[in-house]
C-alpha cells in the first residue's frame, strides 16, 4: 500500500504488526510502575491491617493512615515498594500474549472479522488465566518480592504483626547479626531469609499465592465479560441518545471496559479476601497452613471476610480499571511511524 493510500485508510483495530514492540513494552512497564506507585500506600495499609491480631494496632483504614503518617511520615507508606517493581513484568506477559494470539488467529487461521479475532483472543487469555497457566509463571516473580516487601512493611514494629515469638526466626536473625549485615533493610531481610530457610524461604506460601491468583483471575474474567455485555446493552438501550454514538468502537467503549473492570475487580477482591489473609500470614508469620487457618479463625472469626478489605478493593479496583483503560491508549501512541496518520483517536 503506497503512502497516499495509507493516509486515507483508518486504522480502527491496531494489530501486532502495526506496533513498535519496544516502545509498547517500555510504556506498559512504565505506566504499570506509575499506577502501582500511586496505589501502593493502600497495599501497605492493607498488609498491616490483615497481619495485626483483631484491632490491637489500628482500628481501621483512617486510623492506620493517620498513625503511619504521623509516626513514620509519608515515606513510611512506601516501605518495600522498590521490591515490588519486578512484578510489573506481569502486564507485559499478558499484553504480549494477547496481541500475539490476535496475530496468530488472524494471519495463520485466516479469520477476517476483527471483532471475532478480538473476542477469541480475549477468551483465550481469560481461559489460561482461569486455568492458572499465567498465575503459575507470574508467582515465581511475585512470591519472593512479596515476602521481602512484607517484611519491610513490618520491619520497625514486628512483634505486633508476627504473632507467636517462635515464628519470628527471620527478624530474630537480623537483630542478632545486625552489626554484620548491610545497613539496608531489604538486604538484611534477603540475607536472613536465605540463612533461616534457604531458597525455600523465598517461596513460602507459594501454593496459597498461586491459588489466590487463579481464583481471583477466574472470578475477574468471568464477571468482566458478563458485566461488559450488560453495560454495553444498557448504554445502547438507555443512553444512546444522550451520548450520541452508535458505531462500534466509539470512545465510550473505553469507559465500558473501565466500568466492567472496576465491577469485576470489586467482586473478585471481596470473594478472595480470606485467601489473601491466609497467604499474607503464611508468608510472614511462618506457620503451617493448618496452624495459620486455625489461628485466623480463633483470632478473627468472621472478620476474615472484611479485614483489610477496603484498602484492598481500592488498590485492585484502581489498578484493574487504569490498566484496562490505559492499554488501548498506549497502543495508539506506539504504532509504527508509517501508520501514525491512520490512528483513530
mmCIF file of C-alpha atoms in Angstrom:
data_model
loop_
_atom_site.group_PDB
_atom_site.id
_atom_site.type_symbol
_atom_site.label_atom_id
_atom_site.label_comp_id
_atom_site.label_asym_id
_atom_site.label_seq_id
_atom_site.Cartn_x
_atom_site.Cartn_y
_atom_site.Cartn_z
ATOM 1 C CA UNK A 1 0.000 0.000 0.000
ATOM 2 C CA UNK A 2 1.501 3.397 -1.026
ATOM 3 C CA UNK A 3 1.731 6.304 1.449
ATOM 4 C CA UNK A 4 -1.218 8.188 -0.088
ATOM 5 C CA UNK A 5 -3.492 5.172 0.140
ATOM 6 C CA UNK A 6 -2.331 4.512 3.680
ATOM 7 C CA UNK A 7 -3.183 8.051 4.799
ATOM 8 C CA UNK A 8 -6.759 7.553 3.626
ATOM 9 C CA UNK A 9 -7.106 4.232 5.447
ATOM 10 C CA UNK A 10 -8.417 4.473 9.017
ATOM 11 C CA UNK A 11 -6.697 2.089 11.416
ATOM 12 C CA UNK A 12 -9.679 1.050 13.528
ATOM 13 C CA UNK A 13 -8.008 -2.055 15.004
ATOM 14 C CA UNK A 14 -4.339 -1.750 15.941
ATOM 15 C CA UNK A 15 -2.675 -5.119 15.468
ATOM 16 C CA UNK A 16 0.665 -6.632 16.473
ATOM 17 C CA UNK A 17 2.259 -5.821 13.093
ATOM 18 C CA UNK A 18 1.335 -2.133 13.448
ATOM 19 C CA UNK A 19 3.153 -1.716 16.755
ATOM 20 C CA UNK A 20 6.622 -0.666 17.827
ATOM 21 C CA UNK A 21 7.075 -3.556 20.282
ATOM 22 C CA UNK A 22 9.967 -1.996 22.200
ATOM 23 C CA UNK A 23 8.123 1.287 22.752
ATOM 24 C CA UNK A 24 4.926 -0.506 23.751
ATOM 25 C CA UNK A 25 6.739 -2.717 26.268
ATOM 26 C CA UNK A 26 8.533 0.310 27.723
ATOM 27 C CA UNK A 27 5.310 2.296 28.054
ATOM 28 C CA UNK A 28 3.413 -0.626 29.583
ATOM 29 C CA UNK A 29 6.139 -1.240 32.165
ATOM 30 C CA UNK A 30 6.440 2.476 32.987
ATOM 31 C CA UNK A 31 2.686 3.032 33.268
ATOM 32 C CA UNK A 32 2.311 -0.077 35.431
ATOM 33 C CA UNK A 33 5.061 1.230 37.748
ATOM 34 C CA UNK A 34 3.340 4.621 37.932
ATOM 35 C CA UNK A 35 -0.052 3.101 38.749
ATOM 36 C CA UNK A 36 1.444 0.827 41.410
ATOM 37 C CA UNK A 37 3.320 3.781 42.912
ATOM 38 C CA UNK A 38 0.079 5.732 43.313
ATOM 39 C CA UNK A 39 -1.827 2.869 44.938
ATOM 40 C CA UNK A 40 0.994 1.296 46.976
ATOM 41 C CA UNK A 41 0.011 3.085 50.236
ATOM 42 C CA UNK A 42 -3.296 1.192 50.154
ATOM 43 C CA UNK A 43 -1.400 -2.085 49.780
ATOM 44 C CA UNK A 44 0.833 -1.049 52.697
ATOM 45 C CA UNK A 45 -2.152 -0.297 54.955
ATOM 46 C CA UNK A 46 -3.926 -3.480 53.834
ATOM 47 C CA UNK A 47 -0.946 -5.622 54.804
ATOM 48 C CA UNK A 48 -0.666 -4.147 58.280
ATOM 49 C CA UNK A 49 -4.409 -4.402 58.916
ATOM 50 C CA UNK A 50 -4.504 -8.051 57.838
ATOM 51 C CA UNK A 51 -1.411 -9.039 59.820
ATOM 52 C CA UNK A 52 -2.479 -7.465 63.120
ATOM 53 C CA UNK A 53 -4.463 -9.505 65.637
ATOM 54 C CA UNK A 54 -8.006 -8.112 65.691
ATOM 55 C CA UNK A 55 -7.635 -4.322 66.205
ATOM 56 C CA UNK A 56 -4.609 -4.299 68.504
ATOM 57 C CA UNK A 57 -2.703 -1.656 66.488
ATOM 58 C CA UNK A 58 -5.129 0.071 64.117
ATOM 59 C CA UNK A 59 -8.891 0.495 64.456
ATOM 60 C CA UNK A 60 -9.461 0.967 60.749
ATOM 61 C CA UNK A 61 -8.124 2.395 57.479
ATOM 62 C CA UNK A 62 -8.342 6.053 58.517
ATOM 63 C CA UNK A 63 -6.700 5.411 61.878
ATOM 64 C CA UNK A 64 -3.931 3.401 60.181
ATOM 65 C CA UNK A 65 -3.186 6.140 57.628
ATOM 66 C CA UNK A 66 -3.122 8.909 60.246
ATOM 67 C CA UNK A 67 -0.990 6.849 62.644
ATOM 68 C CA UNK A 68 1.531 5.785 59.982
ATOM 69 C CA UNK A 69 1.934 9.284 58.514
ATOM 70 C CA UNK A 70 2.271 10.829 61.984
ATOM 71 C CA UNK A 71 4.876 8.328 63.197
ATOM 72 C CA UNK A 72 6.686 7.275 60.012
ATOM 73 C CA UNK A 73 5.981 10.118 57.592
ATOM 74 C CA UNK A 74 4.705 9.851 54.024
ATOM 75 C CA UNK A 75 7.826 7.890 53.077
ATOM 76 C CA UNK A 76 6.724 5.251 55.563
ATOM 77 C CA UNK A 77 3.816 4.358 53.282
ATOM 78 C CA UNK A 78 6.289 3.322 50.570
ATOM 79 C CA UNK A 79 8.439 0.899 52.543
ATOM 80 C CA UNK A 80 9.019 -2.159 50.394
ATOM 81 C CA UNK A 81 7.804 -0.523 47.180
ATOM 82 C CA UNK A 82 11.060 -0.957 45.262
ATOM 83 C CA UNK A 83 10.995 -4.693 45.952
ATOM 84 C CA UNK A 84 7.669 -4.937 44.081
ATOM 85 C CA UNK A 85 8.937 -3.246 40.897
ATOM 86 C CA UNK A 86 9.791 -6.601 39.185
ATOM 87 C CA UNK A 87 6.095 -7.503 39.473
ATOM 88 C CA UNK A 88 5.405 -5.006 36.692
ATOM 89 C CA UNK A 89 6.671 -7.619 34.247
ATOM 90 C CA UNK A 90 3.295 -9.394 34.617
ATOM 91 C CA UNK A 91 1.324 -6.876 32.467
ATOM 92 C CA UNK A 92 3.942 -7.333 29.728
ATOM 93 C CA UNK A 93 3.283 -11.083 29.743
ATOM 94 C CA UNK A 94 -0.479 -10.592 29.485
ATOM 95 C CA UNK A 95 -0.325 -7.895 26.790
ATOM 96 C CA UNK A 96 2.207 -9.700 24.614
ATOM 97 C CA UNK A 97 0.240 -12.946 24.910
ATOM 98 C CA UNK A 98 -2.963 -11.144 23.913
ATOM 99 C CA UNK A 99 -1.505 -9.368 20.874
ATOM 100 C CA UNK A 100 0.402 -12.431 19.673
ATOM 101 C CA UNK A 101 -2.760 -14.524 19.993
ATOM 102 C CA UNK A 102 -4.655 -11.998 17.854
ATOM 103 C CA UNK A 103 -1.942 -12.161 15.205
ATOM 104 C CA UNK A 104 -1.967 -15.975 15.131
ATOM 105 C CA UNK A 105 -5.753 -16.099 14.853
ATOM 106 C CA UNK A 106 -5.903 -13.574 12.037
ATOM 107 C CA UNK A 107 -2.866 -14.395 9.928
ATOM 108 C CA UNK A 108 -2.483 -18.146 10.406
ATOM 109 C CA UNK A 109 -6.107 -19.237 10.786
ATOM 110 C CA UNK A 110 -7.405 -16.841 8.148
ATOM 111 C CA UNK A 111 -10.020 -15.142 10.339
ATOM 112 C CA UNK A 112 -11.063 -11.830 8.790
ATOM 113 C CA UNK A 113 -13.500 -10.447 11.371
ATOM 114 C CA UNK A 114 -11.659 -8.084 13.726
ATOM 115 C CA UNK A 115 -14.458 -8.360 16.266
ATOM 116 C CA UNK A 116 -14.272 -12.179 16.210
ATOM 117 C CA UNK A 117 -10.469 -12.159 16.467
ATOM 118 C CA UNK A 118 -10.509 -9.780 19.446
ATOM 119 C CA UNK A 119 -13.235 -11.800 21.135
ATOM 120 C CA UNK A 120 -11.390 -15.115 20.671
ATOM 121 C CA UNK A 121 -8.105 -13.600 21.880
ATOM 122 C CA UNK A 122 -9.855 -12.183 24.955
ATOM 123 C CA UNK A 123 -11.433 -15.552 25.682
ATOM 124 C CA UNK A 124 -8.109 -17.386 25.258
ATOM 125 C CA UNK A 125 -6.272 -15.068 27.672
ATOM 126 C CA UNK A 126 -9.092 -15.334 30.195
ATOM 127 C CA UNK A 127 -9.046 -19.145 29.761
ATOM 128 C CA UNK A 128 -5.339 -19.516 30.533
ATOM 129 C CA UNK A 129 -5.750 -17.065 33.431
ATOM 130 C CA UNK A 130 -8.589 -19.129 34.871
ATOM 131 C CA UNK A 131 -6.645 -22.377 34.463
ATOM 132 C CA UNK A 132 -3.699 -20.884 36.330
ATOM 133 C CA UNK A 133 -1.156 -21.108 33.490
ATOM 134 C CA UNK A 134 -0.257 -17.430 33.774
ATOM 135 C CA UNK A 135 -0.533 -17.443 37.559
ATOM 136 C CA UNK A 136 1.985 -20.284 37.916
ATOM 137 C CA UNK A 137 4.543 -18.276 35.940
ATOM 138 C CA UNK A 138 3.950 -14.849 37.468
ATOM 139 C CA UNK A 139 4.013 -16.162 41.044
ATOM 140 C CA UNK A 140 7.676 -17.095 40.549
ATOM 141 C CA UNK A 141 8.269 -13.329 40.441
ATOM 142 C CA UNK A 142 5.524 -12.273 42.851
ATOM 143 C CA UNK A 143 6.184 -14.553 45.836
ATOM 144 C CA UNK A 144 9.849 -13.675 46.618
ATOM 145 C CA UNK A 145 9.274 -9.952 46.061
ATOM 146 C CA UNK A 146 6.052 -10.009 48.099
ATOM 147 C CA UNK A 147 7.726 -11.744 51.045
ATOM 148 C CA UNK A 148 10.621 -9.271 51.120
ATOM 149 C CA UNK A 149 8.266 -6.309 50.766
ATOM 150 C CA UNK A 150 6.019 -7.570 53.576
ATOM 151 C CA UNK A 151 8.934 -7.932 55.984
ATOM 152 C CA UNK A 152 9.938 -4.362 55.163
ATOM 153 C CA UNK A 153 6.381 -3.206 55.898
ATOM 154 C CA UNK A 154 6.553 -4.586 59.464
ATOM 155 C CA UNK A 155 10.294 -4.029 59.954
ATOM 156 C CA UNK A 156 10.040 -1.254 62.570
ATOM 157 C CA UNK A 157 7.400 -2.923 64.767
ATOM 158 C CA UNK A 158 7.469 -6.674 64.077
ATOM 159 C CA UNK A 159 6.252 -8.036 67.419
ATOM 160 C CA UNK A 160 2.640 -6.889 66.970
ATOM 161 C CA UNK A 161 2.386 -8.359 63.452
ATOM 162 C CA UNK A 162 4.362 -11.616 63.688
ATOM 163 C CA UNK A 163 2.241 -13.334 66.340
ATOM 164 C CA UNK A 164 3.985 -16.102 68.277
ATOM 165 C CA UNK A 165 7.633 -15.408 69.159
ATOM 166 C CA UNK A 166 8.885 -18.674 67.622
ATOM 167 C CA UNK A 167 7.551 -17.538 64.228
ATOM 168 C CA UNK A 168 9.963 -14.582 64.152
ATOM 169 C CA UNK A 169 13.107 -16.517 63.147
ATOM 170 C CA UNK A 170 13.872 -14.240 60.182
ATOM 171 C CA UNK A 171 13.666 -10.996 62.151
ATOM 172 C CA UNK A 172 15.420 -12.553 65.158
ATOM 173 C CA UNK A 173 18.367 -13.404 62.907
ATOM 174 C CA UNK A 174 18.518 -9.772 61.763
ATOM 175 C CA UNK A 175 18.515 -8.445 65.329
ATOM 176 C CA UNK A 176 21.220 -10.888 66.446
ATOM 177 C CA UNK A 177 23.507 -10.161 63.500
ATOM 178 C CA UNK A 178 22.727 -6.541 62.693
ATOM 179 C CA UNK A 179 26.368 -5.481 63.086
ATOM 180 C CA UNK A 180 27.436 -7.952 60.378
ATOM 181 C CA UNK A 181 24.621 -7.198 57.923
ATOM 182 C CA UNK A 182 24.080 -4.426 55.400
ATOM 183 C CA UNK A 183 22.561 -1.196 56.686
ATOM 184 C CA UNK A 184 19.743 -1.509 54.143
ATOM 185 C CA UNK A 185 16.673 -3.388 55.461
ATOM 186 C CA UNK A 186 15.999 -5.053 52.095
ATOM 187 C CA UNK A 187 19.440 -6.705 52.013
ATOM 188 C CA UNK A 188 19.152 -7.654 55.687
ATOM 189 C CA UNK A 189 15.848 -9.414 55.001
ATOM 190 C CA UNK A 190 17.151 -11.209 51.898
ATOM 191 C CA UNK A 191 20.198 -12.453 53.816
ATOM 192 C CA UNK A 192 18.064 -13.549 56.783
ATOM 193 C CA UNK A 193 15.526 -15.377 54.607
ATOM 194 C CA UNK A 194 18.281 -17.359 52.912
ATOM 195 C CA UNK A 195 20.074 -18.139 56.188
ATOM 196 C CA UNK A 196 16.930 -19.317 58.016
ATOM 197 C CA UNK A 197 15.114 -21.231 55.267
ATOM 198 C CA UNK A 198 17.435 -21.396 52.278
ATOM 199 C CA UNK A 199 15.894 -20.898 48.846
ATOM 200 C CA UNK A 200 12.596 -22.295 50.141
ATOM 201 C CA UNK A 201 12.238 -19.185 52.293
ATOM 202 C CA UNK A 202 11.730 -17.062 49.196
ATOM 203 C CA UNK A 203 8.789 -19.216 48.079
ATOM 204 C CA UNK A 204 6.952 -19.666 51.373
ATOM 205 C CA UNK A 205 3.214 -19.515 50.733
ATOM 206 C CA UNK A 206 3.618 -20.246 47.005
ATOM 207 C CA UNK A 207 0.603 -22.591 46.979
ATOM 208 C CA UNK A 208 -1.650 -20.039 48.676
ATOM 209 C CA UNK A 209 -0.362 -17.267 46.416
ATOM 210 C CA UNK A 210 -0.968 -19.322 43.267
ATOM 211 C CA UNK A 211 -4.421 -20.371 44.474
ATOM 212 C CA UNK A 212 -5.217 -16.716 45.129
ATOM 213 C CA UNK A 213 -4.048 -15.687 41.657
ATOM 214 C CA UNK A 214 -6.022 -18.462 39.969
ATOM 215 C CA UNK A 215 -9.189 -17.776 41.978
ATOM 216 C CA UNK A 216 -9.068 -14.013 41.546
ATOM 217 C CA UNK A 217 -8.292 -14.353 37.820
ATOM 218 C CA UNK A 218 -11.110 -16.812 37.229
ATOM 219 C CA UNK A 219 -13.661 -14.675 39.066
ATOM 220 C CA UNK A 220 -12.427 -11.438 37.473
ATOM 221 C CA UNK A 221 -12.630 -12.600 33.858
ATOM 222 C CA UNK A 222 -15.949 -14.402 34.326
ATOM 223 C CA UNK A 223 -17.556 -11.311 35.857
ATOM 224 C CA UNK A 224 -15.775 -8.946 33.460
ATOM 225 C CA UNK A 225 -17.286 -10.278 30.247
ATOM 226 C CA UNK A 226 -20.758 -10.685 31.727
ATOM 227 C CA UNK A 227 -20.599 -7.174 33.138
ATOM 228 C CA UNK A 228 -19.193 -5.698 29.911
ATOM 229 C CA UNK A 229 -22.037 -7.134 27.849
ATOM 230 C CA UNK A 230 -24.642 -5.794 30.280
ATOM 231 C CA UNK A 231 -23.045 -2.341 30.456
ATOM 232 C CA UNK A 232 -22.965 -2.072 26.668
ATOM 233 C CA UNK A 233 -26.548 -3.279 26.409
ATOM 234 C CA UNK A 234 -27.694 -0.685 28.961
ATOM 235 C CA UNK A 235 -25.790 2.087 27.228
ATOM 236 C CA UNK A 236 -27.228 1.254 23.832
ATOM 237 C CA UNK A 237 -30.701 0.841 25.292
ATOM 238 C CA UNK A 238 -30.944 3.858 27.586
ATOM 239 C CA UNK A 239 -28.061 6.273 26.948
ATOM 240 C CA UNK A 240 -27.636 6.178 23.170
ATOM 241 C CA UNK A 241 -29.484 9.424 22.555
ATOM 242 C CA UNK A 242 -27.571 11.177 25.353
ATOM 243 C CA UNK A 243 -24.109 10.014 24.277
ATOM 244 C CA UNK A 244 -24.782 10.424 20.579
ATOM 245 C CA UNK A 245 -22.703 7.471 19.382
ATOM 246 C CA UNK A 246 -23.834 4.370 17.619
ATOM 247 C CA UNK A 247 -20.913 2.820 15.757
ATOM 248 C CA UNK A 248 -18.827 0.025 17.210
ATOM 249 C CA UNK A 249 -15.508 1.131 18.611
ATOM 250 C CA UNK A 250 -16.516 4.653 19.653
ATOM 251 C CA UNK A 251 -14.646 6.276 22.569
ATOM 252 C CA UNK A 252 -17.233 5.319 25.167
ATOM 253 C CA UNK A 253 -16.306 1.658 24.738
ATOM 254 C CA UNK A 254 -13.198 2.531 26.743
ATOM 255 C CA UNK A 255 -15.430 3.676 29.596
ATOM 256 C CA UNK A 256 -17.415 0.445 29.260
ATOM 257 C CA UNK A 257 -14.207 -1.523 29.775
ATOM 258 C CA UNK A 258 -13.224 0.621 32.748
ATOM 259 C CA UNK A 259 -16.604 0.200 34.447
ATOM 260 C CA UNK A 260 -16.599 -3.562 33.832
ATOM 261 C CA UNK A 261 -13.038 -3.865 35.167
ATOM 262 C CA UNK A 262 -13.923 -1.912 38.316
ATOM 263 C CA UNK A 263 -17.021 -4.015 38.997
ATOM 264 C CA UNK A 264 -15.343 -7.375 38.406
ATOM 265 C CA UNK A 265 -12.338 -6.299 40.477
ATOM 266 C CA UNK A 266 -14.553 -5.437 43.450
ATOM 267 C CA UNK A 267 -16.316 -8.810 43.259
ATOM 268 C CA UNK A 268 -13.082 -10.820 42.861
ATOM 269 C CA UNK A 269 -11.355 -8.939 45.681
ATOM 270 C CA UNK A 270 -14.249 -9.393 48.087
ATOM 271 C CA UNK A 271 -14.626 -13.122 47.448
ATOM 272 C CA UNK A 272 -10.906 -13.874 47.762
ATOM 273 C CA UNK A 273 -10.140 -11.726 50.826
ATOM 274 C CA UNK A 274 -9.868 -14.654 53.310
ATOM 275 C CA UNK A 275 -7.410 -16.365 50.937
ATOM 276 C CA UNK A 276 -5.370 -13.152 50.763
ATOM 277 C CA UNK A 277 -5.112 -13.060 54.571
ATOM 278 C CA UNK A 278 -4.063 -16.730 54.591
ATOM 279 C CA UNK A 279 -1.346 -16.044 52.003
ATOM 280 C CA UNK A 280 -0.047 -12.984 53.827
ATOM 281 C CA UNK A 281 0.065 -14.599 57.268
ATOM 282 C CA UNK A 282 1.558 -17.859 55.983
ATOM 283 C CA UNK A 283 4.393 -15.927 54.334
ATOM 284 C CA UNK A 284 5.178 -13.560 57.219
ATOM 285 C CA UNK A 285 4.177 -15.486 60.348
ATOM 286 C CA UNK A 286 5.792 -18.694 59.015
ATOM 287 C CA UNK A 287 3.298 -21.190 60.463
ATOM 288 C CA UNK A 288 1.880 -24.151 58.525
ATOM 289 C CA UNK A 289 -1.317 -23.640 56.553
ATOM 290 C CA UNK A 290 -3.304 -25.656 59.097
ATOM 291 C CA UNK A 291 -1.960 -23.635 62.034
ATOM 292 C CA UNK A 292 -2.455 -20.366 60.168
ATOM 293 C CA UNK A 293 -6.097 -21.179 59.383
ATOM 294 C CA UNK A 294 -6.690 -22.222 62.995
ATOM 295 C CA UNK A 295 -5.142 -19.009 64.338
ATOM 296 C CA UNK A 296 -7.092 -16.885 61.867
ATOM 297 C CA UNK A 297 -10.371 -18.447 62.983
ATOM 298 C CA UNK A 298 -9.583 -18.135 66.707
ATOM 299 C CA UNK A 299 -8.420 -14.515 66.418
ATOM 300 C CA UNK A 300 -10.732 -13.097 63.781
ATOM 301 C CA UNK A 301 -13.740 -15.362 63.281
ATOM 302 C CA UNK A 302 -15.935 -13.873 60.540
ATOM 303 C CA UNK A 303 -13.858 -10.700 60.416
ATOM 304 C CA UNK A 304 -11.586 -12.506 57.945
ATOM 305 C CA UNK A 305 -14.213 -11.633 55.312
ATOM 306 C CA UNK A 306 -13.772 -7.876 55.758
ATOM 307 C CA UNK A 307 -10.358 -7.466 57.434
ATOM 308 C CA UNK A 308 -8.294 -5.075 55.299
ATOM 309 C CA UNK A 309 -10.900 -5.326 52.539
ATOM 310 C CA UNK A 310 -11.445 -1.598 51.873
ATOM 311 C CA UNK A 311 -7.823 -0.685 51.044
ATOM 312 C CA UNK A 312 -7.507 -3.914 49.052
ATOM 313 C CA UNK A 313 -10.605 -3.025 46.995
ATOM 314 C CA UNK A 314 -9.289 0.495 46.353
ATOM 315 C CA UNK A 315 -5.893 -0.908 45.368
ATOM 316 C CA UNK A 316 -7.141 -3.591 42.969
ATOM 317 C CA UNK A 317 -10.027 -1.540 41.566
ATOM 318 C CA UNK A 318 -7.834 1.404 40.566
ATOM 319 C CA UNK A 319 -5.162 -0.890 39.126
ATOM 320 C CA UNK A 320 -7.561 -3.005 37.055
ATOM 321 C CA UNK A 321 -9.522 -0.003 35.756
ATOM 322 C CA UNK A 322 -6.457 2.070 34.904
ATOM 323 C CA UNK A 323 -4.723 -0.868 33.220
ATOM 324 C CA UNK A 324 -7.736 -1.637 31.023
ATOM 325 C CA UNK A 325 -8.216 1.994 30.001
ATOM 326 C CA UNK A 326 -4.553 2.925 29.554
ATOM 327 C CA UNK A 327 -3.615 -0.071 27.387
ATOM 328 C CA UNK A 328 -5.597 0.909 24.280
ATOM 329 C CA UNK A 329 -4.271 4.469 24.502
ATOM 330 C CA UNK A 330 -0.692 3.197 24.718
ATOM 331 C CA UNK A 331 -1.236 1.092 21.603
ATOM 332 C CA UNK A 332 -2.239 4.230 19.675
ATOM 333 C CA UNK A 333 0.872 6.049 20.871
ATOM 334 C CA UNK A 334 3.170 3.144 19.935
ATOM 335 C CA UNK A 335 2.154 2.490 16.323
ATOM 336 C CA UNK A 336 4.958 2.428 13.765
ATOM 337 C CA UNK A 337 5.669 5.767 12.003
ATOM 338 C CA UNK A 338 4.089 4.660 8.722
ATOM 339 C CA UNK A 339 0.745 4.061 10.448
ATOM 340 C CA UNK A 340 0.597 7.130 12.705
ATOM 341 C CA UNK A 341 -1.576 9.129 10.306
ATOM 342 C CA UNK A 342 -4.180 6.367 10.270
ATOM 343 C CA UNK A 343 -4.812 6.103 14.017
ATOM 344 C CA UNK A 344 -8.348 6.975 15.129
ATOM 345 C CA UNK A 345 -8.366 8.999 18.357
#
